[in-house]
PDB file of C-alpha atoms (C1' of nucleotides) in Angstrom:
ATOM      1  CA  MET A   1     -23.373   1.576 -44.480  1.00  0.00           C
ATOM      2  CA  SER A   2     -24.455   0.718 -41.212  1.00  0.00           C
ATOM      3  CA  PRO A   3     -27.338   3.096 -40.086  1.00  0.00           C
ATOM      4  CA  SER A   4     -28.113   4.457 -36.466  1.00  0.00           C
ATOM      5  CA  ASP A   5     -28.297   1.097 -34.818  1.00  0.00           C
ATOM      6  CA  LEU A   6     -24.515   0.707 -34.652  1.00  0.00           C
ATOM      7  CA  SER A   7     -23.433   0.579 -31.045  1.00  0.00           C
ATOM      8  CA  PRO A   8     -19.864   1.757 -30.626  1.00  0.00           C
ATOM      9  CA  ASP A   9     -17.699  -1.274 -30.001  1.00  0.00           C
ATOM     10  CA  PRO A  10     -18.936  -3.114 -26.943  1.00  0.00           C
ATOM     11  CA  GLU A  11     -15.738  -4.648 -26.180  1.00  0.00           C
ATOM     12  CA  GLN A  12     -13.774  -1.404 -26.146  1.00  0.00           C
ATOM     13  CA  GLU A  13     -14.751   0.861 -23.358  1.00  0.00           C
ATOM     14  CA  LEU A  14     -14.438   4.373 -24.540  1.00  0.00           C
ATOM     15  CA  VAL A  15     -14.658   6.048 -21.046  1.00  0.00           C
ATOM     16  CA  THR A  16     -11.640   6.435 -19.074  1.00  0.00           C
ATOM     17  CA  ASP A  17     -12.059   5.009 -15.826  1.00  0.00           C
ATOM     18  CA  VAL A  18      -9.469   4.124 -13.082  1.00  0.00           C
ATOM     19  CA  PHE A  19     -11.605   1.223 -11.963  1.00  0.00           C
ATOM     20  CA  ALA A  20     -11.388  -0.668 -15.323  1.00  0.00           C
ATOM     21  CA  ARG A  21      -8.621  -3.152 -15.782  1.00  0.00           C
ATOM     22  CA  GLY A  22      -6.871  -2.318 -18.883  1.00  0.00           C
ATOM     23  CA  CYS A  23      -7.680   1.290 -18.914  1.00  0.00           C
ATOM     24  CA  THR A  24      -4.501   3.490 -19.394  1.00  0.00           C
ATOM     25  CA  SER A  25      -5.589   5.701 -16.418  1.00  0.00           C
ATOM     26  CA  ARG A  26      -5.790   2.585 -14.178  1.00  0.00           C
ATOM     27  CA  ALA A  27      -2.175   1.771 -15.321  1.00  0.00           C
ATOM     28  CA  ALA A  28      -0.993   5.144 -14.767  1.00  0.00           C
ATOM     29  CA  PHE A  29      -2.656   5.333 -11.351  1.00  0.00           C
ATOM     30  CA  GLU A  30      -0.867   2.228 -10.298  1.00  0.00           C
ATOM     31  CA  ASP A  31       2.308   3.447 -11.633  1.00  0.00           C
ATOM     32  CA  VAL A  32       2.071   6.583  -9.600  1.00  0.00           C
ATOM     33  CA  THR A  33       0.821   4.971  -6.381  1.00  0.00           C
ATOM     34  CA  SER A  34       3.317   2.230  -6.548  1.00  0.00           C
ATOM     35  CA  LYS A  35       5.659   1.916  -3.470  1.00  0.00           C
ATOM     36  CA  TRP A  36       8.477   3.940  -4.532  1.00  0.00           C
ATOM     37  CA  ALA A  37       6.996   6.027  -7.435  1.00  0.00           C
ATOM     38  CA  SER A  38       4.987   8.038  -4.951  1.00  0.00           C
ATOM     39  CA  LEU A  39       7.873   8.830  -2.755  1.00  0.00           C
ATOM     40  CA  ALA A  40      10.146   9.599  -5.901  1.00  0.00           C
ATOM     41  CA  LEU A  41       7.583  12.057  -7.166  1.00  0.00           C
ATOM     42  CA  LEU A  42       7.066  13.675  -3.746  1.00  0.00           C
ATOM     43  CA  ALA A  43      10.919  14.197  -3.647  1.00  0.00           C
ATOM     44  CA  LEU A  44      11.038  15.539  -7.222  1.00  0.00           C
ATOM     45  CA  GLY A  45       8.290  17.969  -6.167  1.00  0.00           C
ATOM     46  CA  GLU A  46      10.854  19.738  -4.087  1.00  0.00           C
ATOM     47  CA  GLY A  47      13.214  20.191  -7.104  1.00  0.00           C
ATOM     48  CA  SER A  48      15.307  18.091  -9.480  1.00  0.00           C
ATOM     49  CA  TYR A  49      17.666  15.498  -8.095  1.00  0.00           C
ATOM     50  CA  ARG A  50      20.583  13.665  -9.233  1.00  0.00           C
ATOM     51  CA  PHE A  51      20.333   9.826  -9.005  1.00  0.00           C
ATOM     52  CA  ASN A  52      22.250   9.192  -5.662  1.00  0.00           C
ATOM     53  CA  ALA A  53      20.812  12.328  -4.017  1.00  0.00           C
ATOM     54  CA  LEU A  54      17.274  11.116  -4.939  1.00  0.00           C
ATOM     55  CA  ARG A  55      18.366   7.683  -3.492  1.00  0.00           C
ATOM     56  CA  ARG A  56      19.451   9.177  -0.341  1.00  0.00           C
ATOM     57  CA  ARG A  57      16.127  11.318  -0.080  1.00  0.00           C
ATOM     58  CA  VAL A  58      13.971   8.270  -0.565  1.00  0.00           C
ATOM     59  CA  ASP A  59      14.850   6.541   2.506  1.00  0.00           C
ATOM     60  CA  GLY A  60      15.177   2.700   1.929  1.00  0.00           C
ATOM     61  CA  VAL A  61      15.013   2.388  -1.788  1.00  0.00           C
ATOM     62  CA  SER A  62      17.655   0.214  -3.500  1.00  0.00           C
ATOM     63  CA  GLU A  63      19.626   1.174  -6.769  1.00  0.00           C
ATOM     64  CA  LYS A  64      17.576  -1.319  -8.712  1.00  0.00           C
ATOM     65  CA  MET A  65      14.075  -0.119  -7.615  1.00  0.00           C
ATOM     66  CA  LEU A  66      14.894   3.459  -8.004  1.00  0.00           C
ATOM     67  CA  SER A  67      16.055   2.986 -11.496  1.00  0.00           C
ATOM     68  CA  GLN A  68      12.965   0.909 -12.590  1.00  0.00           C
ATOM     69  CA  THR A  69      10.689   3.367 -10.951  1.00  0.00           C
ATOM     70  CA  LEU A  70      12.349   6.350 -12.736  1.00  0.00           C
ATOM     71  CA  GLN A  71      12.124   4.552 -15.962  1.00  0.00           C
ATOM     72  CA  ALA A  72       8.413   3.745 -15.531  1.00  0.00           C
ATOM     73  CA  LEU A  73       7.662   7.320 -14.630  1.00  0.00           C
ATOM     74  CA  GLU A  74       9.736   8.574 -17.554  1.00  0.00           C
ATOM     75  CA  ARG A  75       7.745   6.419 -19.932  1.00  0.00           C
ATOM     76  CA  ASP A  76       4.478   7.792 -18.592  1.00  0.00           C
ATOM     77  CA  GLY A  77       5.601  11.432 -19.266  1.00  0.00           C
ATOM     78  CA  MET A  78       5.902  12.506 -15.760  1.00  0.00           C
ATOM     79  CA  VAL A  79       9.767  12.556 -15.257  1.00  0.00           C
ATOM     80  CA  THR A  80      12.418  13.837 -17.467  1.00  0.00           C
ATOM     81  CA  ARG A  81      15.946  12.320 -17.404  1.00  0.00           C
ATOM     82  CA  ASP A  82      18.767  14.954 -18.301  1.00  0.00           C
ATOM     83  CA  VAL A  83      22.105  13.299 -19.099  1.00  0.00           C
ATOM     84  CA  VAL A  84      25.214  15.567 -18.706  1.00  0.00           C
ATOM     85  CA  THR A  85      28.087  13.928 -20.083  1.00  0.00           C
ATOM     86  CA  THR A  86      30.878  15.181 -18.063  1.00  0.00           C
ATOM     87  CA  ILE A  87      33.485  13.100 -16.065  1.00  0.00           C
ATOM     88  CA  PRO A  88      32.088  11.952 -13.712  1.00  0.00           C
ATOM     89  CA  PRO A  89      28.754  11.784 -15.347  1.00  0.00           C
ATOM     90  CA  ARG A  90      25.566  13.571 -14.048  1.00  0.00           C
ATOM     91  CA  VAL A  91      22.072  12.760 -14.528  1.00  0.00           C
ATOM     92  CA  GLU A  92      19.445  15.013 -13.426  1.00  0.00           C
ATOM     93  CA  TYR A  93      15.857  14.088 -12.972  1.00  0.00           C
ATOM     94  CA  ALA A  94      12.897  16.518 -12.877  1.00  0.00           C
ATOM     95  CA  LEU A  95       9.168  16.607 -13.268  1.00  0.00           C
ATOM     96  CA  THR A  96       7.254  17.410 -16.358  1.00  0.00           C
ATOM     97  CA  PRO A  97       4.033  19.598 -16.089  1.00  0.00           C
ATOM     98  CA  LEU A  98       2.016  16.473 -15.684  1.00  0.00           C
ATOM     99  CA  GLY A  99       4.441  15.094 -13.130  1.00  0.00           C
ATOM    100  CA  LEU A 100       4.212  18.422 -11.261  1.00  0.00           C
ATOM    101  CA  LYS A 101       0.510  18.125 -11.043  1.00  0.00           C
ATOM    102  CA  VAL A 102       0.604  14.681  -9.932  1.00  0.00           C
ATOM    103  CA  ALA A 103       3.197  15.607  -7.226  1.00  0.00           C
ATOM    104  CA  ALA A 104       0.963  18.268  -5.847  1.00  0.00           C
ATOM    105  CA  THR A 105      -1.837  15.986  -5.140  1.00  0.00           C
ATOM    106  CA  LEU A 106       0.569  13.597  -3.441  1.00  0.00           C
ATOM    107  CA  ARG A 107       1.870  16.420  -1.385  1.00  0.00           C
ATOM    108  CA  ASP A 108      -1.699  17.044  -0.357  1.00  0.00           C
ATOM    109  CA  LEU A 109      -2.061  13.436   0.695  1.00  0.00           C
ATOM    110  CA  ALA A 110       1.230  13.276   2.440  1.00  0.00           C
ATOM    111  CA  ASP A 111       0.379  16.522   4.375  1.00  0.00           C
ATOM    112  CA  LEU A 112      -2.820  15.093   5.238  1.00  0.00           C
ATOM    113  CA  LEU A 113      -1.440  11.808   6.647  1.00  0.00           C
ATOM    114  CA  GLU A 114       1.477  13.672   8.397  1.00  0.00           C
ATOM    115  CA  GLY A 115      -1.203  15.611  10.163  1.00  0.00           C
ATOM    116  CA  SER A 116      -2.970  12.630  11.087  1.00  0.00           C
ATOM    117  CA  VAL A 117      -0.183  10.474  12.675  1.00  0.00           C
ATOM    118  CA  ASP A 118      -1.768  10.749  16.047  1.00  0.00           C
ATOM    119  CA  ASP A 119      -5.205   9.655  14.797  1.00  0.00           C
ATOM    120  CA  VAL A 120      -3.724   6.842  13.071  1.00  0.00           C
ATOM    121  CA  GLY A 121      -1.653   5.849  15.881  1.00  0.00           C
ATOM    122  CA  ALA A 122      -4.705   5.992  18.255  1.00  0.00           C
ATOM    123  CA  ALA A 123      -6.974   3.912  15.756  1.00  0.00           C
ATOM    124  CA  ARG A 124      -4.145   1.306  15.531  1.00  0.00           C
ATOM    125  CA  GLU A 125      -3.807   1.014  19.218  1.00  0.00           C
ATOM    126  CA  ALA A 126      -7.497   0.659  19.643  1.00  0.00           C
ATOM    127  CA  TYR A 127      -7.791  -1.960  16.992  1.00  0.00           C
ATOM    128  CA  ASP A 128      -4.857  -4.084  18.270  1.00  0.00           C
ATOM    129  CA  GLU A 129      -5.971  -3.805  21.778  1.00  0.00           C
ATOM    130  CA  ARG A 130      -9.313  -5.270  21.333  1.00  0.00           C
ATOM    131  CA  PRO A 131      -9.951  -9.109  21.577  1.00  0.00           C
ATOM    132  CA  GLY A 132      -8.735 -10.816  18.482  1.00  0.00           C
ATOM    133  CA  GLY A 133      -7.211  -7.583  17.275  1.00  0.00           C
ATOM    134  CA  LYS A 134      -3.700  -8.648  17.142  1.00  0.00           C
ATOM    135  CA  ARG A 135      -1.581 -11.702  16.274  1.00  0.00           C
ATOM    136  CA  PRO A 136       1.277 -11.969  18.878  1.00  0.00           C
TER     137      PRO A 136
ATOM    138  CA  MET B   1      26.491  12.066  33.551  1.00  0.00           C
ATOM    139  CA  SER B   2      26.592  13.610  29.987  1.00  0.00           C
ATOM    140  CA  PRO B   3      26.093  17.340  30.401  1.00  0.00           C
ATOM    141  CA  SER B   4      24.674  19.664  27.695  1.00  0.00           C
ATOM    142  CA  ASP B   5      26.106  17.664  24.781  1.00  0.00           C
ATOM    143  CA  LEU B   6      23.305  15.187  24.989  1.00  0.00           C
ATOM    144  CA  SER B   7      21.467  15.527  21.570  1.00  0.00           C
ATOM    145  CA  PRO B   8      17.938  14.414  21.968  1.00  0.00           C
ATOM    146  CA  ASP B   9      17.646  10.723  20.864  1.00  0.00           C
ATOM    147  CA  PRO B  10      19.439  10.588  17.554  1.00  0.00           C
ATOM    148  CA  GLU B  11      17.859   7.245  16.732  1.00  0.00           C
ATOM    149  CA  GLN B  12      14.292   8.524  17.326  1.00  0.00           C
ATOM    150  CA  GLU B  13      13.329  11.078  14.820  1.00  0.00           C
ATOM    151  CA  LEU B  14      10.459  13.231  16.435  1.00  0.00           C
ATOM    152  CA  VAL B  15       9.281  14.958  13.299  1.00  0.00           C
ATOM    153  CA  THR B  16       6.587  13.290  11.366  1.00  0.00           C
ATOM    154  CA  ASP B  17       7.924  12.715   7.727  1.00  0.00           C
ATOM    155  CA  VAL B  18       6.736  10.452   5.036  1.00  0.00           C
ATOM    156  CA  PHE B  19      10.185   9.983   3.710  1.00  0.00           C
ATOM    157  CA  ALA B  20      11.324   8.426   7.052  1.00  0.00           C
ATOM    158  CA  ARG B  21      11.253   4.739   7.410  1.00  0.00           C
ATOM    159  CA  GLY B  22       9.520   3.897  10.649  1.00  0.00           C
ATOM    160  CA  CYS B  23       7.520   6.968  10.699  1.00  0.00           C
ATOM    161  CA  THR B  24       3.797   6.016  11.078  1.00  0.00           C
ATOM    162  CA  SER B  25       2.898   8.715   8.343  1.00  0.00           C
ATOM    163  CA  ARG B  26       5.104   6.700   6.030  1.00  0.00           C
ATOM    164  CA  ALA B  27       3.284   3.476   6.941  1.00  0.00           C
ATOM    165  CA  ALA B  28      -0.124   4.962   6.622  1.00  0.00           C
ATOM    166  CA  PHE B  29       1.012   6.517   3.173  1.00  0.00           C
ATOM    167  CA  GLU B  30       1.968   3.164   2.043  1.00  0.00           C
ATOM    168  CA  ASP B  31      -1.217   1.499   3.246  1.00  0.00           C
ATOM    169  CA  VAL B  32      -3.244   4.049   1.465  1.00  0.00           C
ATOM    170  CA  THR B  33      -1.276   3.944  -1.922  1.00  0.00           C
ATOM    171  CA  SER B  34      -1.068   0.253  -1.872  1.00  0.00           C
ATOM    172  CA  LYS B  35      -2.437  -1.582  -4.850  1.00  0.00           C
ATOM    173  CA  TRP B  36      -6.011  -2.167  -3.812  1.00  0.00           C
ATOM    174  CA  ALA B  37      -6.462   0.082  -1.017  1.00  0.00           C
ATOM    175  CA  SER B  38      -6.476   3.307  -3.132  1.00  0.00           C
ATOM    176  CA  LEU B  39      -9.256   1.780  -5.281  1.00  0.00           C
ATOM    177  CA  ALA B  40     -11.175   0.666  -2.416  1.00  0.00           C
ATOM    178  CA  LEU B  41     -10.969   4.052  -0.678  1.00  0.00           C
ATOM    179  CA  LEU B  42     -11.975   5.539  -4.082  1.00  0.00           C
ATOM    180  CA  ALA B  43     -14.988   3.299  -4.240  1.00  0.00           C
ATOM    181  CA  LEU B  44     -16.090   3.943  -0.830  1.00  0.00           C
ATOM    182  CA  GLY B  45     -15.710   7.701  -1.500  1.00  0.00           C
ATOM    183  CA  GLU B  46     -18.940   7.228  -3.672  1.00  0.00           C
ATOM    184  CA  GLY B  47     -20.781   5.730  -0.664  1.00  0.00           C
ATOM    185  CA  SER B  48     -20.793   2.778   1.478  1.00  0.00           C
ATOM    186  CA  TYR B  49     -20.517  -0.678   0.079  1.00  0.00           C
ATOM    187  CA  ARG B  50     -21.286  -4.333   1.031  1.00  0.00           C
ATOM    188  CA  PHE B  51     -18.303  -6.710   0.520  1.00  0.00           C
ATOM    189  CA  ASN B  52     -19.101  -8.319  -2.515  1.00  0.00           C
ATOM    190  CA  ALA B  53     -20.574  -5.150  -4.178  1.00  0.00           C
ATOM    191  CA  LEU B  54     -17.278  -3.579  -3.377  1.00  0.00           C
ATOM    192  CA  ARG B  55     -15.525  -6.496  -4.914  1.00  0.00           C
ATOM    193  CA  ARG B  56     -17.346  -6.097  -8.098  1.00  0.00           C
ATOM    194  CA  ARG B  57     -16.779  -2.260  -8.061  1.00  0.00           C
ATOM    195  CA  VAL B  58     -12.926  -2.825  -7.684  1.00  0.00           C
ATOM    196  CA  ASP B  59     -12.369  -4.817 -10.816  1.00  0.00           C
ATOM    197  CA  GLY B  60      -9.794  -7.521 -10.440  1.00  0.00           C
ATOM    198  CA  VAL B  61      -9.477  -7.709  -6.687  1.00  0.00           C
ATOM    199  CA  SER B  62      -9.589 -11.136  -5.145  1.00  0.00           C
ATOM    200  CA  GLU B  63     -11.567 -12.065  -1.827  1.00  0.00           C
ATOM    201  CA  LYS B  64      -8.470 -12.479   0.009  1.00  0.00           C
ATOM    202  CA  MET B  65      -6.786  -9.158  -0.892  1.00  0.00           C
ATOM    203  CA  LEU B  66      -9.986  -7.108  -0.475  1.00  0.00           C
ATOM    204  CA  SER B  67     -10.410  -8.703   2.996  1.00  0.00           C
ATOM    205  CA  GLN B  68      -6.768  -7.850   4.010  1.00  0.00           C
ATOM    206  CA  THR B  69      -6.877  -4.384   2.510  1.00  0.00           C
ATOM    207  CA  LEU B  70     -10.125  -3.553   4.323  1.00  0.00           C
ATOM    208  CA  GLN B  71      -8.721  -4.891   7.710  1.00  0.00           C
ATOM    209  CA  ALA B  72      -5.521  -2.597   7.316  1.00  0.00           C
ATOM    210  CA  LEU B  73      -7.609   0.534   6.384  1.00  0.00           C
ATOM    211  CA  GLU B  74     -10.001  -0.300   9.334  1.00  0.00           C
ATOM    212  CA  ARG B  75      -6.877  -0.537  11.614  1.00  0.00           C
ATOM    213  CA  ASP B  76      -5.601   2.737  10.384  1.00  0.00           C
ATOM    214  CA  GLY B  77      -8.984   4.323  11.161  1.00  0.00           C
ATOM    215  CA  MET B  78     -10.146   5.159   7.727  1.00  0.00           C
ATOM    216  CA  VAL B  79     -12.739   2.668   7.190  1.00  0.00           C
ATOM    217  CA  THR B  80     -15.708   1.348   9.428  1.00  0.00           C
ATOM    218  CA  ARG B  81     -17.063  -2.016   9.326  1.00  0.00           C
ATOM    219  CA  ASP B  82     -20.665  -2.527  10.356  1.00  0.00           C
ATOM    220  CA  VAL B  83     -21.980  -5.982  10.757  1.00  0.00           C
ATOM    221  CA  VAL B  84     -25.695  -6.474  10.478  1.00  0.00           C
ATOM    222  CA  THR B  85     -26.438  -9.873  11.873  1.00  0.00           C
ATOM    223  CA  THR B  86     -29.348 -10.916   9.642  1.00  0.00           C
ATOM    224  CA  ILE B  87     -29.854 -13.996   7.405  1.00  0.00           C
ATOM    225  CA  PRO B  88     -27.999 -13.887   5.223  1.00  0.00           C
ATOM    226  CA  PRO B  89     -25.495 -11.556   7.022  1.00  0.00           C
ATOM    227  CA  ARG B  90     -24.645  -8.113   5.774  1.00  0.00           C
ATOM    228  CA  VAL B  91     -21.567  -6.167   6.270  1.00  0.00           C
ATOM    229  CA  GLU B  92     -21.493  -2.476   5.393  1.00  0.00           C
ATOM    230  CA  TYR B  93     -18.215  -0.680   4.693  1.00  0.00           C
ATOM    231  CA  ALA B  94     -17.958   3.116   4.849  1.00  0.00           C
ATOM    232  CA  LEU B  95     -15.531   5.788   5.351  1.00  0.00           C
ATOM    233  CA  THR B  96     -14.481   7.607   8.539  1.00  0.00           C
ATOM    234  CA  PRO B  97     -13.989  11.379   8.467  1.00  0.00           C
ATOM    235  CA  LEU B  98     -10.175  10.729   8.056  1.00  0.00           C
ATOM    236  CA  GLY B  99     -11.042   8.185   5.251  1.00  0.00           C
ATOM    237  CA  LEU B 100     -13.186  10.723   3.706  1.00  0.00           C
ATOM    238  CA  LYS B 101     -10.391  13.295   3.425  1.00  0.00           C
ATOM    239  CA  VAL B 102      -8.043  10.629   2.086  1.00  0.00           C
ATOM    240  CA  ALA B 103     -10.417   9.612  -0.497  1.00  0.00           C
ATOM    241  CA  ALA B 104     -10.949  13.054  -1.523  1.00  0.00           C
ATOM    242  CA  THR B 105      -7.269  13.495  -2.496  1.00  0.00           C
ATOM    243  CA  LEU B 106      -7.250  10.201  -4.273  1.00  0.00           C
ATOM    244  CA  ARG B 107     -10.142  11.390  -6.235  1.00  0.00           C
ATOM    245  CA  ASP B 108      -8.431  14.494  -7.320  1.00  0.00           C
ATOM    246  CA  LEU B 109      -5.324  12.258  -8.344  1.00  0.00           C
ATOM    247  CA  ALA B 110      -7.741   9.803 -10.194  1.00  0.00           C
ATOM    248  CA  ASP B 111      -9.387  12.765 -12.038  1.00  0.00           C
ATOM    249  CA  LEU B 112      -6.109  14.181 -12.997  1.00  0.00           C
ATOM    250  CA  LEU B 113      -4.891  10.919 -14.464  1.00  0.00           C
ATOM    251  CA  GLU B 114      -8.281  10.243 -16.088  1.00  0.00           C
ATOM    252  CA  GLY B 115      -7.854  13.663 -17.821  1.00  0.00           C
ATOM    253  CA  SER B 116      -4.218  12.797 -18.998  1.00  0.00           C
ATOM    254  CA  VAL B 117      -4.759   9.388 -20.653  1.00  0.00           C
ATOM    255  CA  ASP B 118      -4.008  10.928 -24.018  1.00  0.00           C
ATOM    256  CA  ASP B 119      -0.715  12.451 -22.742  1.00  0.00           C
ATOM    257  CA  VAL B 120       0.293   9.366 -20.977  1.00  0.00           C
ATOM    258  CA  GLY B 121      -0.557   7.252 -23.917  1.00  0.00           C
ATOM    259  CA  ALA B 122       1.426   9.520 -26.268  1.00  0.00           C
ATOM    260  CA  ALA B 123       4.326   9.587 -23.944  1.00  0.00           C
ATOM    261  CA  ARG B 124       4.426   5.675 -23.712  1.00  0.00           C
ATOM    262  CA  GLU B 125       4.377   5.362 -27.515  1.00  0.00           C
ATOM    263  CA  ALA B 126       6.983   7.948 -27.973  1.00  0.00           C
ATOM    264  CA  TYR B 127       9.101   6.079 -25.203  1.00  0.00           C
ATOM    265  CA  ASP B 128       8.658   2.846 -26.762  1.00  0.00           C
ATOM    266  CA  GLU B 129       9.256   3.864 -30.332  1.00  0.00           C
ATOM    267  CA  ARG B 130      12.731   5.288 -29.640  1.00  0.00           C
ATOM    268  CA  PRO B 131      15.707   3.122 -30.178  1.00  0.00           C
ATOM    269  CA  GLY B 132      16.282   0.797 -27.145  1.00  0.00           C
ATOM    270  CA  GLY B 133      12.946   1.849 -25.743  1.00  0.00           C
ATOM    271  CA  LYS B 134      11.035  -1.459 -25.795  1.00  0.00           C
ATOM    272  CA  ARG B 135      11.998  -4.906 -25.404  1.00  0.00           C
ATOM    273  CA  PRO B 136      10.024  -6.875 -27.907  1.00  0.00           C
TER     274      PRO B 136
ATOM    275  C1'  DC C   1     -23.671 -13.726   2.080  1.00  0.00           C
ATOM    276  C1'  DG C   2     -19.204 -12.728   4.034  1.00  0.00           C
ATOM    277  C1'  DG C   3     -15.666 -14.125   5.251  1.00  0.00           C
ATOM    278  C1'  DT C   4     -11.191 -17.104   7.055  1.00  0.00           C
ATOM    279  C1'  DA C   5      -7.657 -20.933   6.099  1.00  0.00           C
ATOM    280  C1'  DT C   6      -4.602 -23.407   3.239  1.00  0.00           C
ATOM    281  C1'  DC C   7      -1.721 -24.195  -0.741  1.00  0.00           C
ATOM    282  C1'  DC C   8       1.013 -22.831  -4.054  1.00  0.00           C
ATOM    283  C1'  DC C   9       3.445 -20.172  -7.461  1.00  0.00           C
ATOM    284  C1'  DT C  10       5.063 -16.074  -9.583  1.00  0.00           C
ATOM    285  C1'  DA C  11       7.327 -11.758  -9.412  1.00  0.00           C
ATOM    286  C1'  DA C  12       8.676  -7.834  -6.361  1.00  0.00           C
ATOM    287  C1'  DG C  13      12.485  -6.554  -4.631  1.00  0.00           C
ATOM    288  C1'  DG C  14      17.169  -6.636  -1.725  1.00  0.00           C
ATOM    289  C1'  DA C  15      22.415  -7.610  -2.002  1.00  0.00           C
ATOM    290  C1'  DT C  16      26.336  -7.736  -4.478  1.00  0.00           C
ATOM    291  C1'  DA C  17      29.419  -7.319  -8.465  1.00  0.00           C
ATOM    292  C1'  DC C  18      30.661  -5.309 -12.569  1.00  0.00           C
ATOM    293  C1'  DT C  19      30.717  -1.485 -16.726  1.00  0.00           C
ATOM    294  C1'  DG C  20      30.682   3.206 -19.146  1.00  0.00           C
TER     295       DG C  20
ATOM    296  C1'  DC D   1      28.564   8.996 -10.580  1.00  0.00           C
ATOM    297  C1'  DA D   2      25.029   6.244 -12.691  1.00  0.00           C
ATOM    298  C1'  DG D   3      23.648   2.883 -13.710  1.00  0.00           C
ATOM    299  C1'  DT D   4      22.820  -2.496 -15.690  1.00  0.00           C
ATOM    300  C1'  DA D   5      23.257  -7.615 -14.612  1.00  0.00           C
ATOM    301  C1'  DT D   6      22.983 -11.593 -11.766  1.00  0.00           C
ATOM    302  C1'  DC D   7      21.648 -14.040  -7.985  1.00  0.00           C
ATOM    303  C1'  DC D   8      18.515 -15.338  -4.489  1.00  0.00           C
ATOM    304  C1'  DT D   9      14.953 -14.610  -0.848  1.00  0.00           C
ATOM    305  C1'  DT D  10      10.563 -13.224   0.517  1.00  0.00           C
ATOM    306  C1'  DA D  11       5.948 -12.219   0.317  1.00  0.00           C
ATOM    307  C1'  DG D  12       2.317 -10.676  -2.533  1.00  0.00           C
ATOM    308  C1'  DG D  13      -1.467 -12.599  -4.288  1.00  0.00           C
ATOM    309  C1'  DG D  14      -4.642 -16.203  -7.052  1.00  0.00           C
ATOM    310  C1'  DA D  15      -7.391 -20.668  -6.394  1.00  0.00           C
ATOM    311  C1'  DT D  16      -9.686 -23.622  -3.832  1.00  0.00           C
ATOM    312  C1'  DA D  17     -12.106 -25.089   0.126  1.00  0.00           C
ATOM    313  C1'  DC D  18     -14.589 -24.755   4.212  1.00  0.00           C
ATOM    314  C1'  DC D  19     -17.018 -22.130   8.308  1.00  0.00           C
ATOM    315  C1'  DG D  20     -20.561 -18.777  10.716  1.00  0.00           C
TER     316       DG D  20
END
DNA sequence: CGGTATCCCTAAGGATACTG
DNA sequence: CAGTATCCTTAGGGATACCG
């Protein structure tokens, strides 16, 4: 068999790295940070929601996008989908342990930004006000 | 005129809330979590970068998108752009104090997901394997 | 090197309608 | 209520070319 000179699969990166295209962590990272997923996770961090309640909570999302988003998050093992077959039907969405951890870091980020609205607002004004800053 | 029944500006939410469309924090949140911004911030969390170095670090980004992304982040007061007029020119990008804090939370998120690749991979397989799970 | 400007195309995403 | 299906518009984003 091959002795010690065997380098372990040059084409196949073994380290997991969000910077690497094709790494699962990068895919998961993009799923989580996608436009609606981050807000949906944030909302579910407050507790479980039914579809339309979640839709109202996440201001501006369409049925289609919320549905797609939840499917992606369920596939990644961050969200559970619990169907209660009553009339009318109920479907409860909640976070898995992993989803809970992810939601917590997103909460940190949201808190940070909510606490920095003034700074961001000021920075934007300064940027837009300076020559060539804005396109009217 | 209207006496005490005047509710304070129903159209204008005064609380800052990432869930509210039109709130600056929501805009900042979307900027930060946008496809390339999060990776750029992550990279700049490692130290300052020049344009093309950053472009190489963020695997897959085009010149155009990196440029646009950096402008948005600079406008939000998270990234500084330092032009050194030599020949050839050099432009150094770095994080502001706010950008540093944001990058830190994104680092937490990335670490969490990098540490969960196996869980995510398993969840995906399970999801795709079950009837109606995947579209071949 | 570090961009901006232009062209062009795909796919994200909204609105509406219909089903279990 | 909780979605899928369809249609249609927009804009995200790549490729290329060119300027400071």
